DNA sequence: CTGAGATCCTGTCTGC
DNA sequence: TGCAGACAGGATCTCA
């Protein structure tokens, strides 16, 4: 479910647990995508020092007699919510109790995970990640040099975290429509102007999505359990057979790398 | 090295 | 109403 905007919003929504002490925890013991090697009970009595987002990972720094990082990834259907009390519902896999509030990790499909690690700098999942889309590092020079080495289609490339992090299926589709570039175009065939346009479109779409509270297709909610608003601005995502907003063509759906791609054959070349 | 395809898991929706 | 099949905000692994 969550791409960068949704994860950013969730991260911001749980900042209120900073400085709180973990009194207790809950684990469903169900198998998630990653099994934590350091046991969950190590977090007991720890204080939350900071909460950050790197790519689609939420990184909670905590300290008791030791120092740890609690890593959360939401996969496709993960949610993190804050609630005054806690009764484990279906698909609740992990929860932390503080004095006055619970933080609850729920994930229907279990493509996400909650893991405890000691060393963030050597953490394997953040090694080799590309730049954040809204960072200065994600610029024309960078993108030009990267794209010229990639022969597969630009849409699949945009979703590759080695190129740029956080751009999932929705925002890849919407960015390409905004830029007027066909998702089928080989990445190394983009011209200078197209690269510049695409760069600006990705940044614009991601930024707008954050401002509008993210996108809710089925079940995305923020940490207060509220839906986002960006889905109301979708121009192509999920719009198969619906007329393009810019021309008379109907939006088509195709499949690339087992994922749905939506685009306008007239507006995107 | 690259890129394509299968795969993890549960639930919902569509069409016969 | 039942049931098979497609599909869903992700990312990793294997194979050619």
mmCIF file of C-alpha atoms (C1' of nucleotides) in Angstrom:
data_model
loop_
_atom_site.group_PDB
_atom_site.id
_atom_site.type_symbol
_atom_site.label_atom_id
_atom_site.label_comp_id
_atom_site.label_asym_id
_atom_site.label_seq_id
_atom_site.Cartn_x
_atom_site.Cartn_y
_atom_site.Cartn_z
ATOM 1 C CA UNK A 1 0.000 0.000 0.000
ATOM 2 C CA UNK A 2 2.320 2.647 1.091
ATOM 3 C CA UNK A 3 4.739 4.495 -1.089
ATOM 4 C CA UNK A 4 7.002 7.243 0.134
ATOM 5 C CA UNK A 5 4.276 9.847 0.815
ATOM 6 C CA UNK A 6 2.242 7.430 2.920
ATOM 7 C CA UNK A 7 5.258 6.283 4.925
ATOM 8 C CA UNK A 8 6.343 9.882 5.486
ATOM 9 C CA UNK A 9 2.875 10.763 6.775
ATOM 10 C CA UNK A 10 2.760 7.762 9.077
ATOM 11 C CA UNK A 11 6.216 8.599 10.418
ATOM 12 C CA UNK A 12 5.142 12.173 11.132
ATOM 13 C CA UNK A 13 1.968 10.872 12.743
ATOM 14 C CA UNK A 14 3.815 8.824 15.348
ATOM 15 C CA UNK A 15 6.413 11.418 16.371
ATOM 16 C CA UNK A 16 4.408 11.891 19.573
ATOM 17 C CA UNK A 17 5.910 8.670 20.977
ATOM 18 C CA UNK A 18 9.356 10.266 21.097
ATOM 19 C CA UNK A 19 10.728 10.293 24.647
ATOM 20 C CA UNK A 20 8.157 7.772 25.806
ATOM 21 C CA UNK A 21 9.131 4.528 27.528
ATOM 22 C CA UNK A 22 8.095 1.108 26.233
ATOM 23 C CA UNK A 23 6.171 -0.650 29.021
ATOM 24 C CA UNK A 24 5.164 -3.785 27.171
ATOM 25 C CA UNK A 25 4.920 -5.307 23.738
ATOM 26 C CA UNK A 26 2.751 -7.713 21.777
ATOM 27 C CA UNK A 27 3.721 -10.053 18.968
ATOM 28 C CA UNK A 28 1.434 -12.337 16.974
ATOM 29 C CA UNK A 29 4.449 -14.573 16.279
ATOM 30 C CA UNK A 30 3.175 -14.934 12.733
ATOM 31 C CA UNK A 31 5.801 -15.127 10.057
ATOM 32 C CA UNK A 32 6.382 -11.774 8.380
ATOM 33 C CA UNK A 33 8.612 -11.096 5.387
ATOM 34 C CA UNK A 34 11.611 -10.774 7.672
ATOM 35 C CA UNK A 35 12.044 -12.492 11.025
ATOM 36 C CA UNK A 36 13.764 -10.359 13.630
ATOM 37 C CA UNK A 37 17.080 -11.803 14.786
ATOM 38 C CA UNK A 38 17.125 -9.751 17.995
ATOM 39 C CA UNK A 39 14.114 -10.681 20.113
ATOM 40 C CA UNK A 40 11.319 -8.183 20.629
ATOM 41 C CA UNK A 41 11.670 -8.311 24.422
ATOM 42 C CA UNK A 42 14.915 -6.348 24.115
ATOM 43 C CA UNK A 43 12.804 -3.216 23.678
ATOM 44 C CA UNK A 44 11.267 -3.437 27.154
ATOM 45 C CA UNK A 45 11.820 -0.299 29.236
ATOM 46 C CA UNK A 46 13.532 1.392 26.325
ATOM 47 C CA UNK A 47 13.040 5.063 25.623
ATOM 48 C CA UNK A 48 12.202 6.282 22.108
ATOM 49 C CA UNK A 49 15.004 8.606 21.054
ATOM 50 C CA UNK A 50 14.043 9.461 17.492
ATOM 51 C CA UNK A 51 11.857 8.388 14.579
ATOM 52 C CA UNK A 52 13.070 8.725 11.011
ATOM 53 C CA UNK A 53 12.120 7.566 7.545
ATOM 54 C CA UNK A 54 14.637 6.197 5.083
ATOM 55 C CA UNK A 55 13.092 5.106 1.801
ATOM 56 C CA UNK A 56 9.962 3.178 2.864
ATOM 57 C CA UNK A 57 11.491 2.128 6.180
ATOM 58 C CA UNK A 58 10.440 3.689 9.455
ATOM 59 C CA UNK A 59 13.400 3.697 11.824
ATOM 60 C CA UNK A 60 12.734 4.033 15.530
ATOM 61 C CA UNK A 61 15.842 4.621 17.584
ATOM 62 C CA UNK A 62 15.574 3.441 21.166
ATOM 63 C CA UNK A 63 17.724 3.004 24.215
ATOM 64 C CA UNK A 64 17.562 1.096 27.501
ATOM 65 C CA UNK A 65 20.764 -0.453 28.840
ATOM 66 C CA UNK A 66 21.605 -0.850 25.161
ATOM 67 C CA UNK A 67 20.855 0.974 21.971
ATOM 68 C CA UNK A 68 18.650 -0.496 19.236
ATOM 69 C CA UNK A 69 16.785 0.387 16.099
ATOM 70 C CA UNK A 70 13.279 -0.866 15.524
ATOM 71 C CA UNK A 71 12.767 -1.095 11.768
ATOM 72 C CA UNK A 72 9.265 -1.151 10.282
ATOM 73 C CA UNK A 73 8.403 -1.789 6.674
ATOM 74 C CA UNK A 74 4.764 -1.734 5.635
ATOM 75 C CA UNK A 75 4.919 -3.878 2.512
ATOM 76 C CA UNK A 76 1.667 -3.699 0.563
ATOM 77 C CA UNK A 77 -0.928 -3.605 3.324
ATOM 78 C CA UNK A 78 0.924 -2.562 6.462
ATOM 79 C CA UNK A 79 -0.508 0.064 8.795
ATOM 80 C CA UNK A 80 0.807 1.698 11.933
ATOM 81 C CA UNK A 81 -1.733 3.327 14.198
ATOM 82 C CA UNK A 82 -1.806 4.875 17.658
ATOM 83 C CA UNK A 83 -4.668 3.866 19.936
ATOM 84 C CA UNK A 84 -5.543 4.488 23.553
ATOM 85 C CA UNK A 85 -6.021 0.787 24.169
ATOM 86 C CA UNK A 86 -5.251 -2.473 22.469
ATOM 87 C CA UNK A 87 -7.072 -5.721 21.819
ATOM 88 C CA UNK A 88 -5.293 -7.720 19.144
ATOM 89 C CA UNK A 89 -7.391 -7.702 15.993
ATOM 90 C CA UNK A 90 -6.904 -9.925 12.994
ATOM 91 C CA UNK A 91 -3.573 -9.092 11.304
ATOM 92 C CA UNK A 92 -2.243 -7.118 14.250
ATOM 93 C CA UNK A 93 1.299 -8.499 14.369
ATOM 94 C CA UNK A 94 3.161 -6.208 16.701
ATOM 95 C CA UNK A 95 2.364 -3.547 19.261
ATOM 96 C CA UNK A 96 4.175 -1.375 21.789
ATOM 97 C CA UNK A 97 2.582 -0.109 24.980
ATOM 98 C CA UNK A 98 3.473 3.287 26.392
ATOM 99 C CA UNK A 99 2.052 5.029 29.446
ATOM 100 C CA UNK A 100 -0.979 6.430 27.693
ATOM 101 C CA UNK A 101 -0.978 4.953 24.198
ATOM 102 C CA UNK A 102 -0.335 1.875 22.046
ATOM 103 C CA UNK A 103 1.498 1.780 18.746
ATOM 104 C CA UNK A 104 0.073 -1.028 16.607
ATOM 105 C CA UNK A 105 1.483 -2.654 13.467
ATOM 106 C CA UNK A 106 -1.169 -4.374 11.351
ATOM 107 C CA UNK A 107 -0.454 -6.096 8.037
ATOM 108 C CA UNK A 108 -2.982 -8.248 6.240
ATOM 109 C CA UNK A 109 -0.697 -9.673 3.566
ATOM 110 C CA UNK A 110 2.448 -9.841 5.732
ATOM 111 C CA UNK A 111 4.767 -8.455 3.094
ATOM 112 C CA UNK A 112 5.916 -5.990 5.726
ATOM 113 C CA UNK A 113 7.922 -6.612 8.872
ATOM 114 C CA UNK A 114 9.114 -5.277 12.213
ATOM 115 C CA UNK A 115 12.728 -6.020 13.024
ATOM 116 C CA UNK A 116 15.213 -5.013 15.717
ATOM 117 C CA UNK A 117 18.814 -4.301 14.766
ATOM 118 C CA UNK A 118 21.883 -2.920 16.522
ATOM 119 C CA UNK A 119 23.712 -1.177 13.702
ATOM 120 C CA UNK A 120 21.952 1.007 11.192
ATOM 121 C CA UNK A 121 25.020 1.872 9.137
ATOM 122 C CA UNK A 122 25.513 -1.733 8.045
ATOM 123 C CA UNK A 123 21.820 -2.603 7.767
ATOM 124 C CA UNK A 124 21.487 -4.653 4.602
ATOM 125 C CA UNK A 125 18.141 -3.283 3.423
ATOM 126 C CA UNK A 126 19.362 0.285 3.233
ATOM 127 C CA UNK A 127 22.645 -0.545 1.527
ATOM 128 C CA UNK A 128 22.694 0.372 -2.141
ATOM 129 C CA UNK A 129 19.499 2.419 -2.051
ATOM 130 C CA UNK A 130 19.157 5.243 -4.537
ATOM 131 C CA UNK A 131 18.485 8.857 -3.516
ATOM 132 C CA UNK A 132 15.317 10.210 -1.957
ATOM 133 C CA UNK A 133 13.141 11.695 -4.720
ATOM 134 C CA UNK A 134 12.832 15.083 -3.002
ATOM 135 C CA UNK A 135 16.550 15.396 -2.264
ATOM 136 C CA UNK A 136 19.057 17.574 -4.120
ATOM 137 C CA UNK A 137 20.990 14.449 -5.017
ATOM 138 C CA UNK A 138 18.121 13.336 -7.235
ATOM 139 C CA UNK A 139 18.967 15.797 -9.999
ATOM 140 C CA UNK A 140 19.419 15.923 -13.754
ATOM 141 C CA UNK A 141 23.076 14.879 -13.811
ATOM 142 C CA UNK A 142 22.374 11.910 -11.583
ATOM 143 C CA UNK A 143 19.305 10.742 -13.464
ATOM 144 C CA UNK A 144 20.889 11.163 -16.895
ATOM 145 C CA UNK A 145 23.923 9.104 -15.912
ATOM 146 C CA UNK A 146 21.815 6.390 -14.348
ATOM 147 C CA UNK A 147 19.233 6.093 -17.108
ATOM 148 C CA UNK A 148 21.776 5.694 -19.862
ATOM 149 C CA UNK A 149 22.852 2.396 -18.273
ATOM 150 C CA UNK A 150 19.307 0.960 -18.157
ATOM 151 C CA UNK A 151 17.709 -0.639 -21.198
ATOM 152 C CA UNK A 152 14.453 -1.833 -19.623
ATOM 153 C CA UNK A 153 11.320 0.313 -19.682
ATOM 154 C CA UNK A 154 11.229 3.575 -17.741
ATOM 155 C CA UNK A 155 8.196 2.637 -15.652
ATOM 156 C CA UNK A 156 9.778 -0.453 -14.139
ATOM 157 C CA UNK A 157 13.002 1.527 -13.709
ATOM 158 C CA UNK A 158 11.271 4.250 -11.688
ATOM 159 C CA UNK A 159 10.010 1.602 -9.269
ATOM 160 C CA UNK A 160 13.530 0.259 -8.727
ATOM 161 C CA UNK A 161 14.870 1.493 -5.386
ATOM 162 C CA UNK A 162 18.406 1.501 -6.738
ATOM 163 C CA UNK A 163 17.452 4.323 -9.096
ATOM 164 C CA UNK A 164 15.286 6.334 -6.710
ATOM 165 C CA UNK A 165 13.573 5.220 -3.512
ATOM 166 C CA UNK A 166 9.934 5.417 -2.554
ATOM 167 C CA UNK A 167 8.325 5.585 -5.986
ATOM 168 C CA UNK A 168 5.837 2.740 -6.174
ATOM 169 C CA UNK A 169 3.208 1.790 -8.690
ATOM 170 C CA UNK A 170 0.829 4.727 -8.187
ATOM 171 C CA UNK A 171 3.440 7.448 -8.303
ATOM 172 C CA UNK A 172 5.374 5.861 -11.186
ATOM 173 C CA UNK A 173 2.168 5.840 -13.247
ATOM 174 C CA UNK A 174 1.115 9.361 -12.281
ATOM 175 C CA UNK A 175 4.599 10.825 -12.750
ATOM 176 C CA UNK A 176 4.929 9.390 -16.262
ATOM 177 C CA UNK A 177 1.535 10.773 -17.252
ATOM 178 C CA UNK A 178 2.460 14.155 -15.820
ATOM 179 C CA UNK A 179 5.695 14.074 -17.821
ATOM 180 C CA UNK A 180 3.988 12.882 -21.015
ATOM 181 C CA UNK A 181 6.345 9.924 -21.306
ATOM 182 C CA UNK A 182 5.285 6.418 -22.321
ATOM 183 C CA UNK A 183 5.848 3.813 -19.594
ATOM 184 C CA UNK A 184 7.077 1.469 -22.339
ATOM 185 C CA UNK A 185 9.938 3.709 -23.407
ATOM 186 C CA UNK A 186 13.365 2.223 -22.696
ATOM 187 C CA UNK A 187 15.051 4.220 -19.941
ATOM 188 C CA UNK A 188 18.167 4.865 -22.020
ATOM 189 C CA UNK A 189 16.087 6.365 -24.846
ATOM 190 C CA UNK A 190 14.876 9.386 -22.886
ATOM 191 C CA UNK A 191 16.054 12.709 -24.288
ATOM 192 C CA UNK A 192 17.463 15.519 -22.190
ATOM 193 C CA UNK A 193 14.168 17.456 -22.041
ATOM 194 C CA UNK A 194 12.289 14.286 -21.141
ATOM 195 C CA UNK A 195 14.660 13.522 -18.280
ATOM 196 C CA UNK A 196 14.250 17.044 -16.920
ATOM 197 C CA UNK A 197 10.470 16.867 -17.253
ATOM 198 C CA UNK A 198 10.303 13.454 -15.603
ATOM 199 C CA UNK A 199 12.511 14.590 -12.739
ATOM 200 C CA UNK A 200 10.235 17.559 -12.093
ATOM 201 C CA UNK A 201 7.098 15.429 -12.406
ATOM 202 C CA UNK A 202 8.303 12.845 -9.880
ATOM 203 C CA UNK A 203 9.188 15.549 -7.362
ATOM 204 C CA UNK A 204 5.927 17.414 -7.957
ATOM 205 C CA UNK A 205 3.710 14.318 -7.663
ATOM 206 C CA UNK A 206 5.434 13.031 -4.510
ATOM 207 C CA UNK A 207 5.293 16.464 -2.902
ATOM 208 C CA UNK A 208 1.614 16.947 -3.741
ATOM 209 C CA UNK A 209 0.810 13.493 -2.421
ATOM 210 C CA UNK A 210 2.439 14.275 0.925
ATOM 211 C CA UNK A 211 0.555 17.565 1.146
ATOM 212 C CA UNK A 212 -2.748 15.821 0.434
ATOM 213 C CA UNK A 213 -2.177 13.148 3.065
ATOM 214 C CA UNK A 214 -1.168 10.305 0.734
ATOM 215 C CA UNK A 215 -3.295 8.016 -1.395
ATOM 216 C CA UNK A 216 -5.981 5.622 -0.160
ATOM 217 C CA UNK A 217 -7.062 3.035 -2.717
ATOM 218 C CA UNK A 218 -8.527 0.395 -0.475
ATOM 219 C CA UNK A 219 -7.244 0.544 3.015
ATOM 220 C CA UNK A 220 -4.401 3.005 3.506
ATOM 221 C CA UNK A 221 -4.876 5.051 6.653
ATOM 222 C CA UNK A 222 -2.554 7.328 8.575
ATOM 223 C CA UNK A 223 -1.650 6.834 12.219
ATOM 224 C CA UNK A 224 -4.992 8.374 13.260
ATOM 225 C CA UNK A 225 -6.872 5.890 11.093
ATOM 226 C CA UNK A 226 -7.797 8.582 8.525
ATOM 227 C CA UNK A 227 -7.642 8.241 4.749
ATOM 228 C CA UNK A 228 -5.517 10.318 2.383
ATOM 229 C CA UNK A 229 -6.766 12.627 -0.350
ATOM 230 C CA UNK A 230 -4.330 12.275 -3.231
ATOM 231 C CA UNK A 231 -6.349 9.471 -4.862
ATOM 232 C CA UNK A 232 -8.891 12.129 -5.876
ATOM 233 C CA UNK A 233 -6.248 13.662 -8.133
ATOM 234 C CA UNK A 234 -5.272 10.453 -9.958
ATOM 235 C CA UNK A 235 -5.170 11.038 -13.706
ATOM 236 C CA UNK A 236 -4.345 7.501 -14.841
ATOM 237 C CA UNK A 237 -3.920 5.108 -11.904
ATOM 238 C CA UNK A 238 -6.917 2.761 -11.808
ATOM 239 C CA UNK A 239 -8.576 4.650 -14.689
ATOM 240 C CA UNK A 240 -8.653 1.899 -17.338
ATOM 241 C CA UNK A 241 -11.282 2.629 -20.041
ATOM 242 C CA UNK A 242 -11.926 6.086 -18.647
ATOM 243 C CA UNK A 243 -11.385 9.088 -20.899
ATOM 244 C CA UNK A 244 -8.057 10.877 -20.536
ATOM 245 C CA UNK A 245 -8.296 14.274 -18.848
ATOM 246 C CA UNK A 246 -6.312 15.894 -21.684
ATOM 247 C CA UNK A 247 -7.659 14.234 -24.834
ATOM 248 C CA UNK A 248 -10.363 11.890 -26.165
ATOM 249 C CA UNK A 249 -8.290 8.741 -25.818
ATOM 250 C CA UNK A 250 -9.244 6.158 -23.211
ATOM 251 C CA UNK A 251 -6.669 5.248 -20.583
ATOM 252 C CA UNK A 252 -5.365 1.729 -21.113
ATOM 253 C CA UNK A 253 -4.130 -0.824 -18.628
ATOM 254 C CA UNK A 254 -1.174 -3.034 -19.452
ATOM 255 C CA UNK A 255 1.042 -5.248 -17.293
ATOM 256 C CA UNK A 256 4.753 -4.609 -16.830
ATOM 257 C CA UNK A 257 6.797 -6.747 -14.458
ATOM 258 C CA UNK A 258 3.594 -8.255 -13.030
ATOM 259 C CA UNK A 259 2.294 -4.810 -12.075
ATOM 260 C CA UNK A 260 -0.501 -2.775 -13.612
ATOM 261 C CA UNK A 261 0.479 0.191 -15.722
ATOM 262 C CA UNK A 262 -2.068 2.812 -16.745
ATOM 263 C CA UNK A 263 -1.353 5.376 -19.439
ATOM 264 C CA UNK A 264 -2.695 7.468 -22.300
ATOM 265 C CA UNK A 265 -1.387 6.381 -25.689
ATOM 266 C CA UNK A 266 -1.940 9.853 -27.122
ATOM 267 C CA UNK A 267 -0.491 12.016 -24.354
ATOM 268 C CA UNK A 268 2.434 9.766 -23.463
ATOM 269 C CA UNK A 269 5.040 9.140 -26.142
ATOM 270 C "C1'" DC B 1 26.309 -7.501 -15.099
ATOM 271 C "C1'" DT B 2 21.090 -7.071 -16.806
ATOM 272 C "C1'" DG B 3 16.231 -8.061 -17.114
ATOM 273 C "C1'" DA B 4 12.174 -11.138 -16.863
ATOM 274 C "C1'" DG B 5 9.386 -14.041 -14.122
ATOM 275 C "C1'" DA B 6 7.964 -16.336 -9.975
ATOM 276 C "C1'" DT B 7 7.058 -15.803 -5.253
ATOM 277 C "C1'" DC B 8 5.798 -14.589 -0.384
ATOM 278 C "C1'" DC B 9 0.402 -13.787 1.902
ATOM 279 C "C1'" DT B 10 -4.660 -12.679 2.554
ATOM 280 C "C1'" DG B 11 -8.724 -10.723 0.893
ATOM 281 C "C1'" DT B 12 -11.989 -8.786 -2.517
ATOM 282 C "C1'" DC B 13 -14.169 -8.562 -6.720
ATOM 283 C "C1'" DT B 14 -15.788 -10.367 -11.298
ATOM 284 C "C1'" DG B 15 -17.670 -13.620 -14.279
ATOM 285 C "C1'" DC B 16 -19.357 -18.169 -15.306
ATOM 286 C "C1'" DT C 1 -24.501 -19.439 -3.989
ATOM 287 C "C1'" DG C 2 -20.238 -21.535 -5.365
ATOM 288 C "C1'" DC C 3 -15.986 -21.375 -7.236
ATOM 289 C "C1'" DA C 4 -12.035 -20.219 -10.094
ATOM 290 C "C1'" DG C 5 -9.219 -16.591 -11.520
ATOM 291 C "C1'" DA C 6 -7.484 -11.960 -11.517
ATOM 292 C "C1'" DC C 7 -5.867 -8.424 -8.938
ATOM 293 C "C1'" DA C 8 -3.987 -5.410 -4.890
ATOM 294 C "C1'" DG C 9 0.263 1.067 -2.327
ATOM 295 C "C1'" DG C 10 6.431 -4.149 -2.382
ATOM 296 C "C1'" DA C 11 10.694 -6.234 -2.891
ATOM 297 C "C1'" DT C 12 13.564 -10.296 -3.257
ATOM 298 C "C1'" DC C 13 15.113 -14.406 -5.313
ATOM 299 C "C1'" DT C 14 16.300 -17.450 -9.281
ATOM 300 C "C1'" DC C 15 17.324 -18.195 -13.835
ATOM 301 C "C1'" DA C 16 18.696 -17.269 -18.675
#
